PDB file of C-alpha atoms in Angstrom:
ATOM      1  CA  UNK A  68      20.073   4.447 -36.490  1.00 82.00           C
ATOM      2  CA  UNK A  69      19.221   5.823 -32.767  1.00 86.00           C
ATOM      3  CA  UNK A  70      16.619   4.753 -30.495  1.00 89.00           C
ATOM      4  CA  UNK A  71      16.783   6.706 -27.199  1.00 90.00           C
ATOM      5  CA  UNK A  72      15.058   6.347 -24.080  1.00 91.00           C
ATOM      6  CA  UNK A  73      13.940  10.214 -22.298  1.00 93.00           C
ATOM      7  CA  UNK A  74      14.058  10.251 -18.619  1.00 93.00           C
ATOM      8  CA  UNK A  75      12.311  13.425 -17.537  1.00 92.00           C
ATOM      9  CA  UNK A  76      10.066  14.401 -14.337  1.00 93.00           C
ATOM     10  CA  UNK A  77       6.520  15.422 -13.657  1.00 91.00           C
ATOM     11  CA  UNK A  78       5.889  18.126 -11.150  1.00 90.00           C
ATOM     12  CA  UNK A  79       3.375  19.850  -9.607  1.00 89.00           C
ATOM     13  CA  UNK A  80       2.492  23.725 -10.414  1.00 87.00           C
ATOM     14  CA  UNK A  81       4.076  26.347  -8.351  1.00 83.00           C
ATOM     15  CA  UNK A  82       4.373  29.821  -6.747  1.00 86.00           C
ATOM     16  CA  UNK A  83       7.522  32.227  -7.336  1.00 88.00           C
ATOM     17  CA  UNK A  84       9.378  31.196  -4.509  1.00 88.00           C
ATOM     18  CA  UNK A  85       8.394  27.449  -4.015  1.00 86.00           C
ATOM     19  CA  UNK A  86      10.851  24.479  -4.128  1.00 85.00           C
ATOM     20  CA  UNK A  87       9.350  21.887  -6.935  1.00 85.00           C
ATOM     21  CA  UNK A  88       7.276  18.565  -5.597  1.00 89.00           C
ATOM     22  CA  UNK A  89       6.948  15.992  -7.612  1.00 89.00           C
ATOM     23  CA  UNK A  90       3.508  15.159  -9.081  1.00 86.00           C
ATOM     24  CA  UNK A  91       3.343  11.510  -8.420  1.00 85.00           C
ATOM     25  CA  UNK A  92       4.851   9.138  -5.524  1.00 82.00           C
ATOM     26  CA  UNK A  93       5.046   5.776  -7.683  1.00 75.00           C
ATOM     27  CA  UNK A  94       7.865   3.710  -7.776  1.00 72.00           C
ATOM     28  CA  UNK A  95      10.176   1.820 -10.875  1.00 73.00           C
ATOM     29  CA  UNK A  96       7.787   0.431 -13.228  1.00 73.00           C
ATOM     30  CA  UNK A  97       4.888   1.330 -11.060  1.00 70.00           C
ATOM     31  CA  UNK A  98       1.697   0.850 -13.073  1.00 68.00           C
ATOM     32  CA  UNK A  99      -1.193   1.706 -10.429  1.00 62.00           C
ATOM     33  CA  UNK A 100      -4.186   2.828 -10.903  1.00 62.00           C
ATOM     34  CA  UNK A 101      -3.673   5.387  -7.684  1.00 64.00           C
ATOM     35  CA  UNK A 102      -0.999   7.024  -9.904  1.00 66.00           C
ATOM     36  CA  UNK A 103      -1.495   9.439 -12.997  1.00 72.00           C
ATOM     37  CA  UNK A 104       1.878   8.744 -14.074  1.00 72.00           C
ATOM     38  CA  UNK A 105       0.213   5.848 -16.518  1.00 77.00           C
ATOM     39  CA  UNK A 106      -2.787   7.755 -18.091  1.00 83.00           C
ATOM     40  CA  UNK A 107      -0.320  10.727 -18.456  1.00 86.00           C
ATOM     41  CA  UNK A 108       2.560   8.512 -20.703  1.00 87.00           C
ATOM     42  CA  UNK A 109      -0.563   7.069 -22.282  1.00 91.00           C
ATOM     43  CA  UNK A 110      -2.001  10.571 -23.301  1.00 94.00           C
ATOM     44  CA  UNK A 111       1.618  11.564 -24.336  1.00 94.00           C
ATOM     45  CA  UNK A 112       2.192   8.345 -26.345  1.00 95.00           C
ATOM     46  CA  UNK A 113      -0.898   8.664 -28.199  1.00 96.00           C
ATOM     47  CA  UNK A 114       0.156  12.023 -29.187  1.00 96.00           C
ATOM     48  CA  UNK A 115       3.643  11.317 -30.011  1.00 95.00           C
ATOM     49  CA  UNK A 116       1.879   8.321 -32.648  1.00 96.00           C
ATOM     50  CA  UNK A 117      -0.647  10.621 -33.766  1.00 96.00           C
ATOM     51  CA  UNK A 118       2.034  12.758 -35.386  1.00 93.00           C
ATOM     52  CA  UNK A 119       4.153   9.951 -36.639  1.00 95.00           C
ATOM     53  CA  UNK A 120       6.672   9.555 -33.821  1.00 95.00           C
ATOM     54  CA  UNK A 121       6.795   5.817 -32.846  1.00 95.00           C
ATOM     55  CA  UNK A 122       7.360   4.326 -29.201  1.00 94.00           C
ATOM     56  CA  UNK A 123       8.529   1.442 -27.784  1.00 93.00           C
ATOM     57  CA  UNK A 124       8.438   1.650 -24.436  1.00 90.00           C
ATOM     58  CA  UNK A 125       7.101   3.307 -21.277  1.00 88.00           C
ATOM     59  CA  UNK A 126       7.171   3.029 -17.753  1.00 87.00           C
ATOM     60  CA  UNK A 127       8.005   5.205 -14.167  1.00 83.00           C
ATOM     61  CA  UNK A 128      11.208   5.750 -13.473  1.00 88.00           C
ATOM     62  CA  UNK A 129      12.804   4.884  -9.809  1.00 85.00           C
ATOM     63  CA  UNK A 130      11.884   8.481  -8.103  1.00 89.00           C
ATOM     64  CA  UNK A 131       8.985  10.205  -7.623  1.00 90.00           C
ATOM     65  CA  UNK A 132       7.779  12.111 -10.337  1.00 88.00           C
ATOM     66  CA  UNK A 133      10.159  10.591 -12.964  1.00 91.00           C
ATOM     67  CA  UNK A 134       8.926   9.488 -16.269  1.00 92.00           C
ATOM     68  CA  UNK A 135      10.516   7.238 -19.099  1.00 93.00           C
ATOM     69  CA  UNK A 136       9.094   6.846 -23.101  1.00 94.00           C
ATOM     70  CA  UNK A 137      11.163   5.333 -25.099  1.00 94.00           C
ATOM     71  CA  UNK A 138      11.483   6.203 -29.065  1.00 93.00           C
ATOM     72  CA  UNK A 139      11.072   3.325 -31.686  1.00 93.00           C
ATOM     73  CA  UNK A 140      14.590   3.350 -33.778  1.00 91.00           C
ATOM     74  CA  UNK A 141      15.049   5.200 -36.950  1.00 88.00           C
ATOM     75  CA  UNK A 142      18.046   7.420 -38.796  1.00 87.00           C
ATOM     76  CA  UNK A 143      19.658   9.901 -36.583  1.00 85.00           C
ATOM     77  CA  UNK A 144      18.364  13.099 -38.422  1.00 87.00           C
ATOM     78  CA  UNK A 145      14.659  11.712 -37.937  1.00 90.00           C
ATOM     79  CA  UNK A 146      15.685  11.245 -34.376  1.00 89.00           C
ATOM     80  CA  UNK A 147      16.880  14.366 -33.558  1.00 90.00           C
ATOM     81  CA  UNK A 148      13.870  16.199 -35.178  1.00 91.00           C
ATOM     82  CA  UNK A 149      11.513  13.467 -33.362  1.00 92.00           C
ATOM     83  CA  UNK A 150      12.971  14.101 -29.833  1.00 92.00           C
ATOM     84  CA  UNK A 151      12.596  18.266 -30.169  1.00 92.00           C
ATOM     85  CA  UNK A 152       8.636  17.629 -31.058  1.00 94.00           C
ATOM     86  CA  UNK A 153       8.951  15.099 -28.252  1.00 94.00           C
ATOM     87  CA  UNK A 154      10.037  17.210 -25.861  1.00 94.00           C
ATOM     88  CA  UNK A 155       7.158  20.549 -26.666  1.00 95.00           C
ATOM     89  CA  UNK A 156       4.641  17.208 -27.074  1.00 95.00           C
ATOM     90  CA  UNK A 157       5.261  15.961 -23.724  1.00 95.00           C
ATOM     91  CA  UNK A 158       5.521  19.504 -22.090  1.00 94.00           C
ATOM     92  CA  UNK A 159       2.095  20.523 -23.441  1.00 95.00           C
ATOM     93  CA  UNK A 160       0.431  17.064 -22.544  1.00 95.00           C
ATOM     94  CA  UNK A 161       1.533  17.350 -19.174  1.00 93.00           C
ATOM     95  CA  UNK A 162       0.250  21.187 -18.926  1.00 92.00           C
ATOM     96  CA  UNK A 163      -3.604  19.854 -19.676  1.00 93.00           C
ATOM     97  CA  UNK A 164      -2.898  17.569 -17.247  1.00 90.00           C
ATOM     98  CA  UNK A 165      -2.094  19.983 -14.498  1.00 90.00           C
ATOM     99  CA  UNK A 166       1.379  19.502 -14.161  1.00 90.00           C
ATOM    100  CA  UNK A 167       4.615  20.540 -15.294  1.00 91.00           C
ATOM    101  CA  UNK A 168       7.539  18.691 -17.288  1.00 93.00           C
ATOM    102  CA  UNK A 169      11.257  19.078 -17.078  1.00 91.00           C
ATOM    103  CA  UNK A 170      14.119  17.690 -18.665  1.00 91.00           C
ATOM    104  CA  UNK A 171      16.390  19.352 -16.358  1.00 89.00           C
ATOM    105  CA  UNK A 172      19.293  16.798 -15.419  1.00 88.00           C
ATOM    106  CA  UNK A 173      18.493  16.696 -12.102  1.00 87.00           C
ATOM    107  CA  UNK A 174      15.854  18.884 -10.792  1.00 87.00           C
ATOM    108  CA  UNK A 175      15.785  17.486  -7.108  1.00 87.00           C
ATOM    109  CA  UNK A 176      19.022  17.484  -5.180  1.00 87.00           C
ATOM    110  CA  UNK A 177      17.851  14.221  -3.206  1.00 89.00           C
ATOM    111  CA  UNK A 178      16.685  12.176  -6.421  1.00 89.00           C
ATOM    112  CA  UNK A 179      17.860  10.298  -9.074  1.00 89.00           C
ATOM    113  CA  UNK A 180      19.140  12.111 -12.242  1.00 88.00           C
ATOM    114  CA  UNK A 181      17.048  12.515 -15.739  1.00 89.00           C
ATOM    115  CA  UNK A 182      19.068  11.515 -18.766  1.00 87.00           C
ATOM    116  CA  UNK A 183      18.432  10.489 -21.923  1.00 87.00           C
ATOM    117  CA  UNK A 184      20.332   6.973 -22.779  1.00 86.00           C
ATOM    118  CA  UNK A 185      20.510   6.375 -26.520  1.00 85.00           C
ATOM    119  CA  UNK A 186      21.503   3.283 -28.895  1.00 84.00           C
ATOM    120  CA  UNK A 187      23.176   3.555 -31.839  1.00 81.00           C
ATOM    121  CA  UNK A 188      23.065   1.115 -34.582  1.00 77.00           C
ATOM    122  CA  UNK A 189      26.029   1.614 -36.980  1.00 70.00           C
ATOM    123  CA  UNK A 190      25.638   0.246 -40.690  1.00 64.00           C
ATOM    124  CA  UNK A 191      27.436   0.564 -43.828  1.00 59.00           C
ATOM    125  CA  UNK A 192      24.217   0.628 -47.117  1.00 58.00           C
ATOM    126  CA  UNK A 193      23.815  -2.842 -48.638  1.00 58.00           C
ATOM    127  CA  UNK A 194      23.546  -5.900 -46.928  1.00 61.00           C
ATOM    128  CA  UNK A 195      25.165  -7.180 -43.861  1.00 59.00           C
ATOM    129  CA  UNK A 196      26.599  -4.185 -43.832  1.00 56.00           C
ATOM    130  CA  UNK A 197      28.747  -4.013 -40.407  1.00 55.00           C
ATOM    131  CA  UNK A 198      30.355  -0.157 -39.561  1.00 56.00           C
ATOM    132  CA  UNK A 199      31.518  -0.993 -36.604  1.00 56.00           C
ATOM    133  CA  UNK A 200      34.143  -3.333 -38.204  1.00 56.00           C
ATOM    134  CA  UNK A 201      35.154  -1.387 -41.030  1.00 58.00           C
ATOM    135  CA  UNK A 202      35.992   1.575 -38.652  1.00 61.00           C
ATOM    136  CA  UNK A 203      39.624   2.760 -37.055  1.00 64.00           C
ATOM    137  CA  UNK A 204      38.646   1.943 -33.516  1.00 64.00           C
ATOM    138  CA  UNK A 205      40.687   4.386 -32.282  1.00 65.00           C
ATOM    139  CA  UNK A 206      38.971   6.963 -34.868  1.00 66.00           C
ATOM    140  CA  UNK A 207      35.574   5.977 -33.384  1.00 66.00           C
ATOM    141  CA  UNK A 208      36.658   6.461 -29.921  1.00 69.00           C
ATOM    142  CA  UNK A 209      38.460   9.417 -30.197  1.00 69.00           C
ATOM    143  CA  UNK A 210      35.049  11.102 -32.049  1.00 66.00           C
ATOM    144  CA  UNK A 211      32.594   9.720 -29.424  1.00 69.00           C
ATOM    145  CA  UNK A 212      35.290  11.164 -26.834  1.00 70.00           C
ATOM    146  CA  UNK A 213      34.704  14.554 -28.189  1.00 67.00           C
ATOM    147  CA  UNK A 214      30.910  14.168 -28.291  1.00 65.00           C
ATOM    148  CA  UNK A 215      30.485  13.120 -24.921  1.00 63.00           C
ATOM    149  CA  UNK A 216      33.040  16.225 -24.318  1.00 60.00           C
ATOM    150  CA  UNK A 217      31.018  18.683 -26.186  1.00 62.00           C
ATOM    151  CA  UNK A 218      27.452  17.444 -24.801  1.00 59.00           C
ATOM    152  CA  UNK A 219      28.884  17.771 -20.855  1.00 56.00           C
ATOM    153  CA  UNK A 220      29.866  21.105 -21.507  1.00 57.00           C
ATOM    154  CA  UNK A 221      26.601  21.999 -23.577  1.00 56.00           C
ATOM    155  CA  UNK A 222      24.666  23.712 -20.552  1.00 53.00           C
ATOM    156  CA  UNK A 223      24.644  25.441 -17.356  1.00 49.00           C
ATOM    157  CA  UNK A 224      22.858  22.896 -15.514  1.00 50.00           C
ATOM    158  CA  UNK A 225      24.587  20.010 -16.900  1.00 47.00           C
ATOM    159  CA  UNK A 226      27.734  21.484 -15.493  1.00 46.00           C
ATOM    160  CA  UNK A 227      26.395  22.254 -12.588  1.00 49.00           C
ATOM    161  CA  UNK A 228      25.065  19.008 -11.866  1.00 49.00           C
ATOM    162  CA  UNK A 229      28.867  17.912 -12.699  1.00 47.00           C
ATOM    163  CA  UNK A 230      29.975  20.433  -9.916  1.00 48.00           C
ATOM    164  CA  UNK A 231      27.797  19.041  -7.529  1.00 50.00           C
ATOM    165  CA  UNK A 232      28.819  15.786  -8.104  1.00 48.00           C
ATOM    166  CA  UNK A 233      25.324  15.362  -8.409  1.00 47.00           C
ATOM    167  CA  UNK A 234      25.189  11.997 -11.049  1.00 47.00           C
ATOM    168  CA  UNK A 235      22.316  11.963 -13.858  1.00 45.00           C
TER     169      UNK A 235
END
């Protein structure tokens, strides 16, 4: 089973030429009514539900601009499918509302990092089933070793951000 939370950021439109701004100035867990961070999660939310993806959680992240939803737990091949229609969901929501939605690592040189954290629930079928502790634990660590290995090296501004020493 995963569950993963999806940092991303909310920015305002602009020219060729123009350095990004982010589209709100709210704070961690900032729920005011001054800020269309809320309504926007909201609208995304209720869009992500419509279509069967299920939510836990929501709130502003600590910078300007950056958003959190977190994804209600289910198998990991559900997930992954889920988090691609997130992803075009969230983008398009975020166009009728006027702004712009990126995923990008870390868009903003002077601001946190975007990631997406992610829990895993390991379980063998029938009950009480406990993976973890049927496992090598050296097997399991070597594996997620080369996972995290393969996903640092999966993009150009992943390793960039790496190369700036710029954390996510």
């Amino acid at each position: 089973m995963a569950s993963p939370e999806i940092e991303f950021y909310a920015v305002k439109p602009v020219q060729p030429g123009e350095m990004p701004r982010p589209a709100d100035y709210g704070g961690y867990f900032d729920q005011a009514k001054r800020n269309e961070a809320p309504k926007f999660r909201r609208q995304a939310i209720e869009a992500l539900e419509y279509m069967g993806i299920v939510t836990e959680f929501s709130h502003h992240e600590g910078s300007p601009g950056q958003q959190e939803i977190d994804l209600r737990h289910t198998d990991a091949l559900t997930m992954a499918d889920n988090i691609v229609t997130f992803r075009y969901v969230v983008k398009t929501v975020a166009e009728i509302n006027g702004v712009h939605a990126t995923f990008m690592p870390k868009p903003f040189a002077n601001l946190e990092g975007s990631a997406m954290h992610t829990h895993f629930s390991l379980s063998l079928p029938g009950p009480g089933g406990d993976a973890v502790s049927a496992l090598d634990p050296h097997a399991l660590a070597l594996h997620m070793a080369d996972g995290a290995r393969r996903t640092l090296l999966s993009g150009v501004t992943t390793v960039r951000c790496v190369a700036d020493k710029g954390g996510a």
